[in-house]
Coordinates of C-alpha atoms in Angstrom, one line a residue:
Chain A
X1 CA 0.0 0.0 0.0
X2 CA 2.8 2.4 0.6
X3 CA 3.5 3.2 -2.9
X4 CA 0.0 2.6 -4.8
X5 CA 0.2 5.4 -2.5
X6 CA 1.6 7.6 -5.9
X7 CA -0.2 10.7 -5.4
X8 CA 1.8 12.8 -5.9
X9 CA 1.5 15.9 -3.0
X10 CA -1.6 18.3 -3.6
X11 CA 0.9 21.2 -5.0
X12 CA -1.6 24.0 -3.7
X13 CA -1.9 23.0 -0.3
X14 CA 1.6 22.5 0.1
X15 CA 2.3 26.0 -1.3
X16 CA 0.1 27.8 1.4
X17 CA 1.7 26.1 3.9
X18 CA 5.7 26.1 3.2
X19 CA 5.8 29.0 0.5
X20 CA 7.7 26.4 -1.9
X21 CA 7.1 27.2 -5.7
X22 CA 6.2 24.1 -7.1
X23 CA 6.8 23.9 -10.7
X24 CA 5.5 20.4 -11.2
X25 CA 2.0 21.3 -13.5
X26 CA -1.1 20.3 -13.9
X27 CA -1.8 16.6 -13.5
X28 CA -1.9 15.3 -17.1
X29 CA -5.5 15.3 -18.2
X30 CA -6.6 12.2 -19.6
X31 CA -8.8 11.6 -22.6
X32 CA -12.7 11.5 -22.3
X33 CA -12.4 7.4 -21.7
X34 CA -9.8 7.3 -19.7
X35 CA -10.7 9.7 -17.3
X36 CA -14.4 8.5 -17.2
X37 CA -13.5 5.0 -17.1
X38 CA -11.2 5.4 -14.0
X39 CA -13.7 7.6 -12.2
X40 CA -16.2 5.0 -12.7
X41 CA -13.5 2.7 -10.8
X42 CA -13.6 5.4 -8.0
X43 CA -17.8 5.1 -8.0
X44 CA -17.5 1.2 -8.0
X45 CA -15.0 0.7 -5.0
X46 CA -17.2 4.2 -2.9
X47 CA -19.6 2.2 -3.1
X48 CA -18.8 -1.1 -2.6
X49 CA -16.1 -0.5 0.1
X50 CA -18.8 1.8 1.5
X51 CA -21.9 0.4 1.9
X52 CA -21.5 -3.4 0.5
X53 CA -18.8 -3.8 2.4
X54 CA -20.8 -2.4 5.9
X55 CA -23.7 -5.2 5.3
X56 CA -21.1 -7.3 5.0
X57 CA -20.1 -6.7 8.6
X58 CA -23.5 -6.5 10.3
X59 CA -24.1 -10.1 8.6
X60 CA -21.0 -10.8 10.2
X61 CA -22.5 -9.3 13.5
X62 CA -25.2 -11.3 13.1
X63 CA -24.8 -14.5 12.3
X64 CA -24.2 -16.6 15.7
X65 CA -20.6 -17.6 14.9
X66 CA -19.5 -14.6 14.2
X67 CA -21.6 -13.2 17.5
X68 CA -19.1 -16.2 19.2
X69 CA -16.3 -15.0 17.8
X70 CA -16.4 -11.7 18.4
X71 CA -17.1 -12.4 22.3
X72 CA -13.9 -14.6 22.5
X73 CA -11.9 -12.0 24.7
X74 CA -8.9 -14.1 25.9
X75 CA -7.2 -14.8 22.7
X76 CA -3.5 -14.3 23.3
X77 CA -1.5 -12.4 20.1
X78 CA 0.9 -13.7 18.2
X79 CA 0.0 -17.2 18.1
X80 CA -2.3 -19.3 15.7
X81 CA -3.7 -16.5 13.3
X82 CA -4.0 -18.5 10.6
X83 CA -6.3 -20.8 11.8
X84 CA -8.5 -18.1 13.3
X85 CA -8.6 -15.9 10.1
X86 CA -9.7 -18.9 8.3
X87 CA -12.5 -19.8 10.9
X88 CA -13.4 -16.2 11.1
X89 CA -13.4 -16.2 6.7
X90 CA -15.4 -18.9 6.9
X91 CA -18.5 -17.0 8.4
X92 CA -17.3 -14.1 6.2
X93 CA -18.1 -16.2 3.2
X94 CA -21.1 -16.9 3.8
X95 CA -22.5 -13.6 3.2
X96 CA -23.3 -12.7 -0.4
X97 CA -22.7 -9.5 0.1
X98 CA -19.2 -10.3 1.4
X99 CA -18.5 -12.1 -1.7
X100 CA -19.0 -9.2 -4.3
X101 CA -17.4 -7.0 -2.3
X102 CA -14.4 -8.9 -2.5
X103 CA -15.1 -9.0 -6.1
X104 CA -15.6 -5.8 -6.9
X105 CA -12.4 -5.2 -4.5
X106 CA -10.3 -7.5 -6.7
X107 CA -12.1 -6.0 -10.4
X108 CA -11.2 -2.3 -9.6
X109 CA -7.6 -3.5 -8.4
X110 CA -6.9 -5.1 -11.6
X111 CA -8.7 -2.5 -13.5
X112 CA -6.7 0.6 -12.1
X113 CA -3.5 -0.9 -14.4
X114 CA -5.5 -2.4 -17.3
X115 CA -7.5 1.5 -17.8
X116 CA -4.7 3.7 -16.7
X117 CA -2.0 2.2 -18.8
X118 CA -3.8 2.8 -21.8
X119 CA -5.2 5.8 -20.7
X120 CA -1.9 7.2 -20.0
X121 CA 0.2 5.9 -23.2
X122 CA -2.2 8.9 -24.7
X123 CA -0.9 11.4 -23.0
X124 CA 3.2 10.0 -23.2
X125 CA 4.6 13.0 -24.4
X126 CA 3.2 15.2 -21.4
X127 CA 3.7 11.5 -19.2
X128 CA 7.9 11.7 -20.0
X129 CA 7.6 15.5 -19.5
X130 CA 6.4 14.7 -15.9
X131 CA 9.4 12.7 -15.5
X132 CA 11.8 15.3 -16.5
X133 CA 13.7 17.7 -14.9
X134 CA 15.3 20.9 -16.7
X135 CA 19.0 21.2 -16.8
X136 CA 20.1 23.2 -13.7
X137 CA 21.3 23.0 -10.2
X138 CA 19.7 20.6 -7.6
X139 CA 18.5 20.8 -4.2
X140 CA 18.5 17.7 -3.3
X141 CA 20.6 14.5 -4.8
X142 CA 19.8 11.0 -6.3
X143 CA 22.5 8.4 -5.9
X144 CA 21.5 4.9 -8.0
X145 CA 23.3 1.6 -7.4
X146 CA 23.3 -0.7 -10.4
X147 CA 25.0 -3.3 -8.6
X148 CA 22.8 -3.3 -5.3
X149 CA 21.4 -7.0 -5.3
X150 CA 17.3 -7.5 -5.0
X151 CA 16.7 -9.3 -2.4
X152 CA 15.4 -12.5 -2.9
X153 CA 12.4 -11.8 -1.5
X154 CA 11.6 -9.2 -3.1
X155 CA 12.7 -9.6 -7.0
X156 CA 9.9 -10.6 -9.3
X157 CA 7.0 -9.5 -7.0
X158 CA 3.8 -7.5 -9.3
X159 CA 2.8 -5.7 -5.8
X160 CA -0.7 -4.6 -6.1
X161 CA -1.3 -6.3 -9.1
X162 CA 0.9 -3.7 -10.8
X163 CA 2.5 -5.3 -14.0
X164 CA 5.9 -5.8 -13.9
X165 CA 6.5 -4.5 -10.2
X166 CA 7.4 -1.1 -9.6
X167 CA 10.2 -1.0 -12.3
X168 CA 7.9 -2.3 -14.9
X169 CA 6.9 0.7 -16.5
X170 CA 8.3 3.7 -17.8
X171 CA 5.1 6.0 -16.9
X172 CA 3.4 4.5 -14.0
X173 CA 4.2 7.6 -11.6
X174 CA 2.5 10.1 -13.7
X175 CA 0.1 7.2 -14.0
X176 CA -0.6 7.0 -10.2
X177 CA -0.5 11.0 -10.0
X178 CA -2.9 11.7 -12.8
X179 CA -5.3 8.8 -13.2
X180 CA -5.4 6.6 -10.2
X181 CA -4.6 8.6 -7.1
X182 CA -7.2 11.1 -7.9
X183 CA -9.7 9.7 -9.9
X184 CA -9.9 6.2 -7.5
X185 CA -7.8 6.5 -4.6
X186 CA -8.9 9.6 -3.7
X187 CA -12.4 8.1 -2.7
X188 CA -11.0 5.5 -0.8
X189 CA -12.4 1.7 -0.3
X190 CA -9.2 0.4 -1.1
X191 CA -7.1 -1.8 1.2
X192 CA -6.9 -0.6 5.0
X193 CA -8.4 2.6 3.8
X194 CA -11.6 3.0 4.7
X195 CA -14.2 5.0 2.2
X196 CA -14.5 8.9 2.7
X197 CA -10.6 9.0 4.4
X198 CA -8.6 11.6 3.2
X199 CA -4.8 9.8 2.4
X200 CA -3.0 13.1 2.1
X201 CA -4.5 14.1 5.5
X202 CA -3.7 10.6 6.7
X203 CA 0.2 11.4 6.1
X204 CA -0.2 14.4 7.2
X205 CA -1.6 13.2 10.7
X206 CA 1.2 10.5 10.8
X207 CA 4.1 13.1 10.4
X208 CA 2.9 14.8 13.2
X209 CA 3.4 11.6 15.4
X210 CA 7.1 12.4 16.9
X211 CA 7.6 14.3 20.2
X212 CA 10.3 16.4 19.6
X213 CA 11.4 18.7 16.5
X214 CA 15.1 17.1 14.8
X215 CA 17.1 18.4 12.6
X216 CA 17.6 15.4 10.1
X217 CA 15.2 12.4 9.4
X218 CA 16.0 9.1 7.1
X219 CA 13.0 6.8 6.1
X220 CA 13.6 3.5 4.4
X221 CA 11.7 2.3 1.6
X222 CA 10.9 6.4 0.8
X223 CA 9.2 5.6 -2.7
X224 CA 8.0 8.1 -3.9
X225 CA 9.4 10.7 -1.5
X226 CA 6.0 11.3 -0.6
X227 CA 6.3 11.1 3.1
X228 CA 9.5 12.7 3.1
X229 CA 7.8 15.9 0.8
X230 CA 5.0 15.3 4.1
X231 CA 7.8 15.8 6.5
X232 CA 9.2 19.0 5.2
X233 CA 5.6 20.6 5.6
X234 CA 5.6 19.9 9.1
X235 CA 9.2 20.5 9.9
X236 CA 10.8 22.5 7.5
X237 CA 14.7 22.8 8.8
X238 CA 14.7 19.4 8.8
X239 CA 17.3 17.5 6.2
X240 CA 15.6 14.7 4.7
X241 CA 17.1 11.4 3.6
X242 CA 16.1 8.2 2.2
X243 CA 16.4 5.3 0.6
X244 CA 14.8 2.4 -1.7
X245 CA 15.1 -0.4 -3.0
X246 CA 13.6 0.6 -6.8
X247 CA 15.7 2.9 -9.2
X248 CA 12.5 3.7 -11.0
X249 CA 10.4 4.9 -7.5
X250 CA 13.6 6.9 -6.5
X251 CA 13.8 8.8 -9.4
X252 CA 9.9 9.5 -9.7
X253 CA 10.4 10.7 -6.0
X254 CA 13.4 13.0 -6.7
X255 CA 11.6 14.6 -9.8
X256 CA 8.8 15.0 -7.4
X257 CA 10.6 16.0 -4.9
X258 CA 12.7 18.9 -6.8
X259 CA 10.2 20.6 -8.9
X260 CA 8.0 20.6 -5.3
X261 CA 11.5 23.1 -4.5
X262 CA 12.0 20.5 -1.4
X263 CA 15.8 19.1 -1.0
X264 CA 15.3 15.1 -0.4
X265 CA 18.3 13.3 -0.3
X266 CA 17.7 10.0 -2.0
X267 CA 20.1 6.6 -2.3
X268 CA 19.4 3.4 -3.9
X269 CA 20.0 0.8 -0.7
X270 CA 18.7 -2.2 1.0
X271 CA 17.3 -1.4 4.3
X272 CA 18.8 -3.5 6.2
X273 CA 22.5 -2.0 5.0
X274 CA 22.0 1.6 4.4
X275 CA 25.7 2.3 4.8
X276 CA 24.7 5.4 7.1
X277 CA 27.2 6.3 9.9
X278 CA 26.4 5.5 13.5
X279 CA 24.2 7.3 15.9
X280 CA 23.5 9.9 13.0
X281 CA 19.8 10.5 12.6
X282 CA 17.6 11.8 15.1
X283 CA 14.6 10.9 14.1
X284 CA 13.6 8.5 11.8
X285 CA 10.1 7.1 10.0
X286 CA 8.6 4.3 7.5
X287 CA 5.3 4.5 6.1
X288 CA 3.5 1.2 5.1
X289 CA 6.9 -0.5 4.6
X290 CA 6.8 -3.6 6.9
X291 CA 3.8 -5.2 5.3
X292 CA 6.1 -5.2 1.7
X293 CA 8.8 -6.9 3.5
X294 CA 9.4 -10.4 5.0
X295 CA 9.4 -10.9 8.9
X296 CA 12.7 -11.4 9.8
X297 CA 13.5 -8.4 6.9
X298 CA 11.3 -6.3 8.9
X299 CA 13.3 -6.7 12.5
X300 CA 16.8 -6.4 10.4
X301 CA 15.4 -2.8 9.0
X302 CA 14.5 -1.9 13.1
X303 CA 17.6 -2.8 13.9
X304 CA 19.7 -1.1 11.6
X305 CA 17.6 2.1 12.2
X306 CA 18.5 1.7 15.5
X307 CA 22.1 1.4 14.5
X308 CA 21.9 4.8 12.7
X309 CA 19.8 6.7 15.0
X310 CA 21.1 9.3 17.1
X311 CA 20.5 8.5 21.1
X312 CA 17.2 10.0 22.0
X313 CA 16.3 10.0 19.0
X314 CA 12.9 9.2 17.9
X315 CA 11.3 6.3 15.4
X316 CA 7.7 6.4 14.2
X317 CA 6.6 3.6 12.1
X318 CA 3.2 3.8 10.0
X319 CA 1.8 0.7 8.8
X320 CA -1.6 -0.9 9.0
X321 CA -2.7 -2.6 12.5
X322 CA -2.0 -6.0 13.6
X323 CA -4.9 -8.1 13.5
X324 CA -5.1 -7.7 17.4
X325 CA -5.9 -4.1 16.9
X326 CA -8.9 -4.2 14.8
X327 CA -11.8 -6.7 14.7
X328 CA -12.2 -10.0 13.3
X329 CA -14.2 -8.8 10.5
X330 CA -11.7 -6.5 9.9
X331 CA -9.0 -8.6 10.0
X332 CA -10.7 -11.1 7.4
X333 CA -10.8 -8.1 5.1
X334 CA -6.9 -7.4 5.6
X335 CA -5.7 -11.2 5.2
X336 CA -7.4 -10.9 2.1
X337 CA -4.6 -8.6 0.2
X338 CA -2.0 -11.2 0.8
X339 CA -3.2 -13.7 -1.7
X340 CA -5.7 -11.6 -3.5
X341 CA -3.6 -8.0 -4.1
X342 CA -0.2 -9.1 -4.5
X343 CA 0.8 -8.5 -1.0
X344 CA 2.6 -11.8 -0.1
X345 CA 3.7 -10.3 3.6
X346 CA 0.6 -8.4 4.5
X347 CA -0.8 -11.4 6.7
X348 CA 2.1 -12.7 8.4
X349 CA 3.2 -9.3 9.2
X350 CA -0.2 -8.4 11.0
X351 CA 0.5 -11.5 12.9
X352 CA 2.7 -9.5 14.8
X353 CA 3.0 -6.5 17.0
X354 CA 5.8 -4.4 16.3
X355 CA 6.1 -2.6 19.3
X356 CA 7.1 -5.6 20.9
X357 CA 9.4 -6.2 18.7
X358 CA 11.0 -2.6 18.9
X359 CA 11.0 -3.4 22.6
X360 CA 13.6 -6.0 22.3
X361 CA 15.8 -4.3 19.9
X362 CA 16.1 -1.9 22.5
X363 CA 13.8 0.8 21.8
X364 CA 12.3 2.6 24.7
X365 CA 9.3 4.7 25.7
X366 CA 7.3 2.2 22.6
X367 CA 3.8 3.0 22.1
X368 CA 1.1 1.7 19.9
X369 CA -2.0 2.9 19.0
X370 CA -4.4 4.1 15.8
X371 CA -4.9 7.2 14.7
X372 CA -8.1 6.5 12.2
X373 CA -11.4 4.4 11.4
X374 CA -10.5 0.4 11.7
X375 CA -7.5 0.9 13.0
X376 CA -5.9 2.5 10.2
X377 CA -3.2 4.3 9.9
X378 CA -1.9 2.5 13.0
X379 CA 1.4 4.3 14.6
X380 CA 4.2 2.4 16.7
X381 CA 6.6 4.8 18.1
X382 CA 9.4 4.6 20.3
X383 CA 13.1 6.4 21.6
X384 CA 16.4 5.5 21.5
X385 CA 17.9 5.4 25.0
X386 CA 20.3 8.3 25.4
X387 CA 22.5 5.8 27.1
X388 CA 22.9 2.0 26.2
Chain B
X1 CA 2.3 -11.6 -15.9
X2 CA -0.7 -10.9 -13.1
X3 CA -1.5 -14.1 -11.9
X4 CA -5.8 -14.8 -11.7
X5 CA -7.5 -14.7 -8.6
X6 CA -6.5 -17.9 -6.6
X7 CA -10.4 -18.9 -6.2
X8 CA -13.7 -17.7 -7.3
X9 CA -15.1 -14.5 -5.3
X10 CA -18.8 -16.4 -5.6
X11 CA -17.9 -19.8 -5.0
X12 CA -18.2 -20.3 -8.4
X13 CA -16.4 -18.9 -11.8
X14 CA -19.4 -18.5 -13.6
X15 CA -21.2 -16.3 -11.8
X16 CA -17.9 -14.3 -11.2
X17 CA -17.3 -13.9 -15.4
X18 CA -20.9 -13.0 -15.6
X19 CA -20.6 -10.2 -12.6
X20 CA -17.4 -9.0 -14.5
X21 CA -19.1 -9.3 -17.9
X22 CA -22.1 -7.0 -16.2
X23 CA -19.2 -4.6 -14.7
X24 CA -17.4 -4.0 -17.9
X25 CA -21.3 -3.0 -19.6
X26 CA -21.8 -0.9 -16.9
X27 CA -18.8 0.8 -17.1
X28 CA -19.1 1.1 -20.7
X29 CA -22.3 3.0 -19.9
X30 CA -21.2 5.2 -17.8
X31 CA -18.2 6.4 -20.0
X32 CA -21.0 7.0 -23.1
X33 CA -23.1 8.7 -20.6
X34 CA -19.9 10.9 -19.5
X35 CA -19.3 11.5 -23.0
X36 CA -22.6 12.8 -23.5
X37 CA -22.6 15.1 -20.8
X38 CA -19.4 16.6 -22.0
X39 CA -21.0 16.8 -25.6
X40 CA -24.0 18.6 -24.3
X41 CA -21.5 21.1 -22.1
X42 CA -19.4 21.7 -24.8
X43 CA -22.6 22.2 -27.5
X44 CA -24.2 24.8 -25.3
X45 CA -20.3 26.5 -24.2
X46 CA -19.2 27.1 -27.7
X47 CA -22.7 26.6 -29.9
X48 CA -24.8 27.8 -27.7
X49 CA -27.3 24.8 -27.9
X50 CA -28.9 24.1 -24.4
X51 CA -29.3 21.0 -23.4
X52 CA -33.2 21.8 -22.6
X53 CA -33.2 22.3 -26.7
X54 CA -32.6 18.4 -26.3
X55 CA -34.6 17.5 -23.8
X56 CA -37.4 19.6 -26.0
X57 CA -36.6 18.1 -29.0
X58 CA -39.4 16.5 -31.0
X59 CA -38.0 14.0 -33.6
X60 CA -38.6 14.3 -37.1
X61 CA -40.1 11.5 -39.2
X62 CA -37.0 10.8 -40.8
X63 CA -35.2 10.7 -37.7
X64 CA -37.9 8.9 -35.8
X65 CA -37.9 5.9 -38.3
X66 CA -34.4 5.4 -37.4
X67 CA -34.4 5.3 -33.6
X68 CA -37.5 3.2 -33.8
X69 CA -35.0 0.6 -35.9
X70 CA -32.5 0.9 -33.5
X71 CA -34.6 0.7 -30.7
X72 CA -36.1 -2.4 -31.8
X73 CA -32.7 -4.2 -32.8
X74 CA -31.6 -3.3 -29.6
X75 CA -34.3 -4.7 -27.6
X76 CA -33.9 -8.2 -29.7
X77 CA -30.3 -8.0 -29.4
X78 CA -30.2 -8.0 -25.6
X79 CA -33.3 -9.2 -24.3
X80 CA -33.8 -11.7 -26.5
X81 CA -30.6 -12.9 -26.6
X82 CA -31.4 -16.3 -25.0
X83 CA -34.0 -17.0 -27.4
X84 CA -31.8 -16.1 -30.2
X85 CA -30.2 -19.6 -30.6
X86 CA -30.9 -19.9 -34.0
X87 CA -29.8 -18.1 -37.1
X88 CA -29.5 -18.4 -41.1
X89 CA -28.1 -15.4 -43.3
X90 CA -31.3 -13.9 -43.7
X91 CA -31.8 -13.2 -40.5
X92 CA -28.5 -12.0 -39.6
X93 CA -29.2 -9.5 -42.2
X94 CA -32.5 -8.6 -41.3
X95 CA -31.7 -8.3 -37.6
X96 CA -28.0 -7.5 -37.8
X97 CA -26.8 -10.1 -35.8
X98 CA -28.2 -13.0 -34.3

């Protein structure tokens, strides 16, 4: 979910309220089809993530072993998820309603590649335009590593259902920006978002998460620079550095990120080696990253954050909520992305609850909570002990 | 290459090609009616022709005649579509289609 998260920053708002100049343009406007066929996408899901999906639950609500397990109350975490999101699928399935839903879920995931792609090769011209930048100096820097090795894990992945993974086409970011972000995404429906949340407002909230003001900030698996662009709105004397595994998300990000006028400092890296220096950031955030990596990936990207952090400084990881944290309904409908939206470590991810984990790396003051409807976005946070 | 879902939605691949098949129609629909919409804006915005003039409009013979043929194929075409198991040349031509 992190990067079908393209939108690309509302340019306006983000004006008024750091006096960049952003030079990025108008969204590219699609043709009459396109654009129509994507915004019927954005009706279909409204309403299906909306209301079909809320009979869904109450029939869930209702039907007497779903009443049973929603009383069950001393179910430890960690332990046996699988066999109780299949029990608690089980009564999901029964409802009809639950069944298109799902559907219509799965249809308008697809469908978001199969109309935009087209819809975009249309406009290419103003699409390689978008991924330009004029000759001239830089605020910010791009460092690519051709010979950084995928990890296994990782390589040959079509997250989302996108075609080719996020290297596998040319256009996609000005795809996300101008077709699917605002035309679909922007209604939400989709994934952990629920229908009528605002996902620019959602980053927003979630920058505003640490304790303190810093003066430099790294996030892992940055993207598109999006939450890093987030970050500079809410602390503007802040550097900002990150890092990815995809060439092709960097670069959209540090296009993005230099005609927005914001310096992001961008490196092609594996998470788990960022070849930072010790004890350098003071404060440091991911943003729907641990779901797109495996387990034990996960705890080595904690613990190389931890590595690089400055003491006292402060970590704030956005992600959406264990299945503890939200009910079993809800977590029948999040289980579903792993096989059904090409999310192979959304489930056994959820399984877990990270600020435990942080805990025994040696993070201190952790907290956990949600910030929005369903328990999404869902915020772990925690300090680096000033001394170890 | 996307891989297909890993099991019907519906318990059963039929009715899931048939809710996709109604989807696409629906969509298909929806981007004519768009394209109307935009064809009446842009009519009244540059021509001057409100869309009331439509809505007022009293077809012609000549015109009516036509819409009355296309209405009708129409109304075989889907509806009876069933039904319309059976077919030589001659009626392909005279219904054209099935």
């Amino acid at each position: 979910m992190r990067r079908e998260n393209h939108m690309m920053l509302d340019e306006k708002r983000l004006d008024q309220s750091t006096n960049a100049s952003p030079t990025l343009g108008a969204k590219i406007q699609l043709p009459q089809r396109g654009r129509a066929g994507m915004q019927f996408l954005g009706a279909l899901q409204h309403y299906t993530g909306g209301e079909l999906r809320a009979i869904a639950r109450a029939e869930f609500e209702a039907d007497p072993d779903g009443r049973d397990i929603i009383a069950r109350k001393d179910e430890p975490t960690g332990h046996g998820w699988r066999q109780r999101i299949a029990e608690r699928r089980a009564v999901a399935e029964r409802s009809l309603s639950y069944q298109f839903e799902r559907l219509y879920q799965r249809y308008v995931a697809e469908e978001i590649y199969v109309r935009g792609i087209p819809a975009i090769e249309h406009r290419r011209a103003q699409a390689e335009a978008f991924m330009t930048l004029p000759p001239g100096p830089r605020l910010g820097s791009l460092e690519l590593d051709p010979n950084l090795e995928m990890p296994r894990y990782y390589k040959d992945i079509e997250w989302h259902l996108m075609p080719g993974g996020w290297d596998g086409y040319d256009i996609m970011s000005p795809m996300m920006a101008s077709a699917t972000a605002p035309l679909v995404f922007k209604r939400g429906g989709w994934a952990a978002v629920e229908v009528g949340d605002d996902n620019f407002q959602q980053r927003l909230d979630v920058a505003k998460q640490f304790r303190a003001k810093f003066r430099n900030i790294y996030e892992p698996g940055s993207g598109g620079s999006h939450t890093l662009c987030m970050m500079h709105r809410v602390y503007p004397e802040a550097e900002l550095h990150g890092s990815d595994l995809s060439a092709y998300l960097l670069t959209a990000g540090h296009i993005s990120a230099e005609k927005l006028r914001i310096p992001v400092h961008l490196k092609q890296r594996d998470s788990r080696n960022t070849r930072e220096p010790n004890d350098h950031y003071e404060a440091v955030i991911t943003y729907a990253l641990q779901h797109e990596m495996t387990v034990q990936c996960g705890i080595d990207t904690f613990k190389e954050m931890y590595r690089i952090m400055k003491p006292g400084g402060e970590i704030v990881v956005c992600d959406v909520p264990p299945f503890h944290a939200v009910s079993p309904f809800q977590s029948v409908i999040l289980d579903w992305d792993t096989k059904n939206r090409g999310e192979p470590f959304f489930s056994s991810t959820r399984e877990i609850e990270w600020a435990d984990m942080m805990r025994d790396i040696g993070f201190t003051d952790v907290e956990a909570y949600s910030i929005g409807k369903q328990g999404y976005p869902y915020i772990q946070r925690g300090r680096k002990p000033l001394s170890i | 290459m996307v891989a297909p879902p890993p099991e019907p939605y519906t318990d059963n691949e039929k009715y899931d090609a048939l809710v996709r098949m109604n989807t696409e129609l629906l969509s298909e629909l929806w981007i004519m009616r768009d394209r109307m919409m935009v064809m009446e804006h842009l009519l009244e915005t540059k021509l001057g022709l409100a869309s009331k003039e439509i809505d007022d409009f009293d077809p012609p013979p000549e015109l009516e005649s036509k819409l009355l043929a296309e209405r009708d194929a129409l109304v075989r075409r889907v509806v009876g579509a069933p039904w319309n198991d059976h077919w030589t040349v001659e009626s392909i031509l005279k219904n054209k289609g099935r």
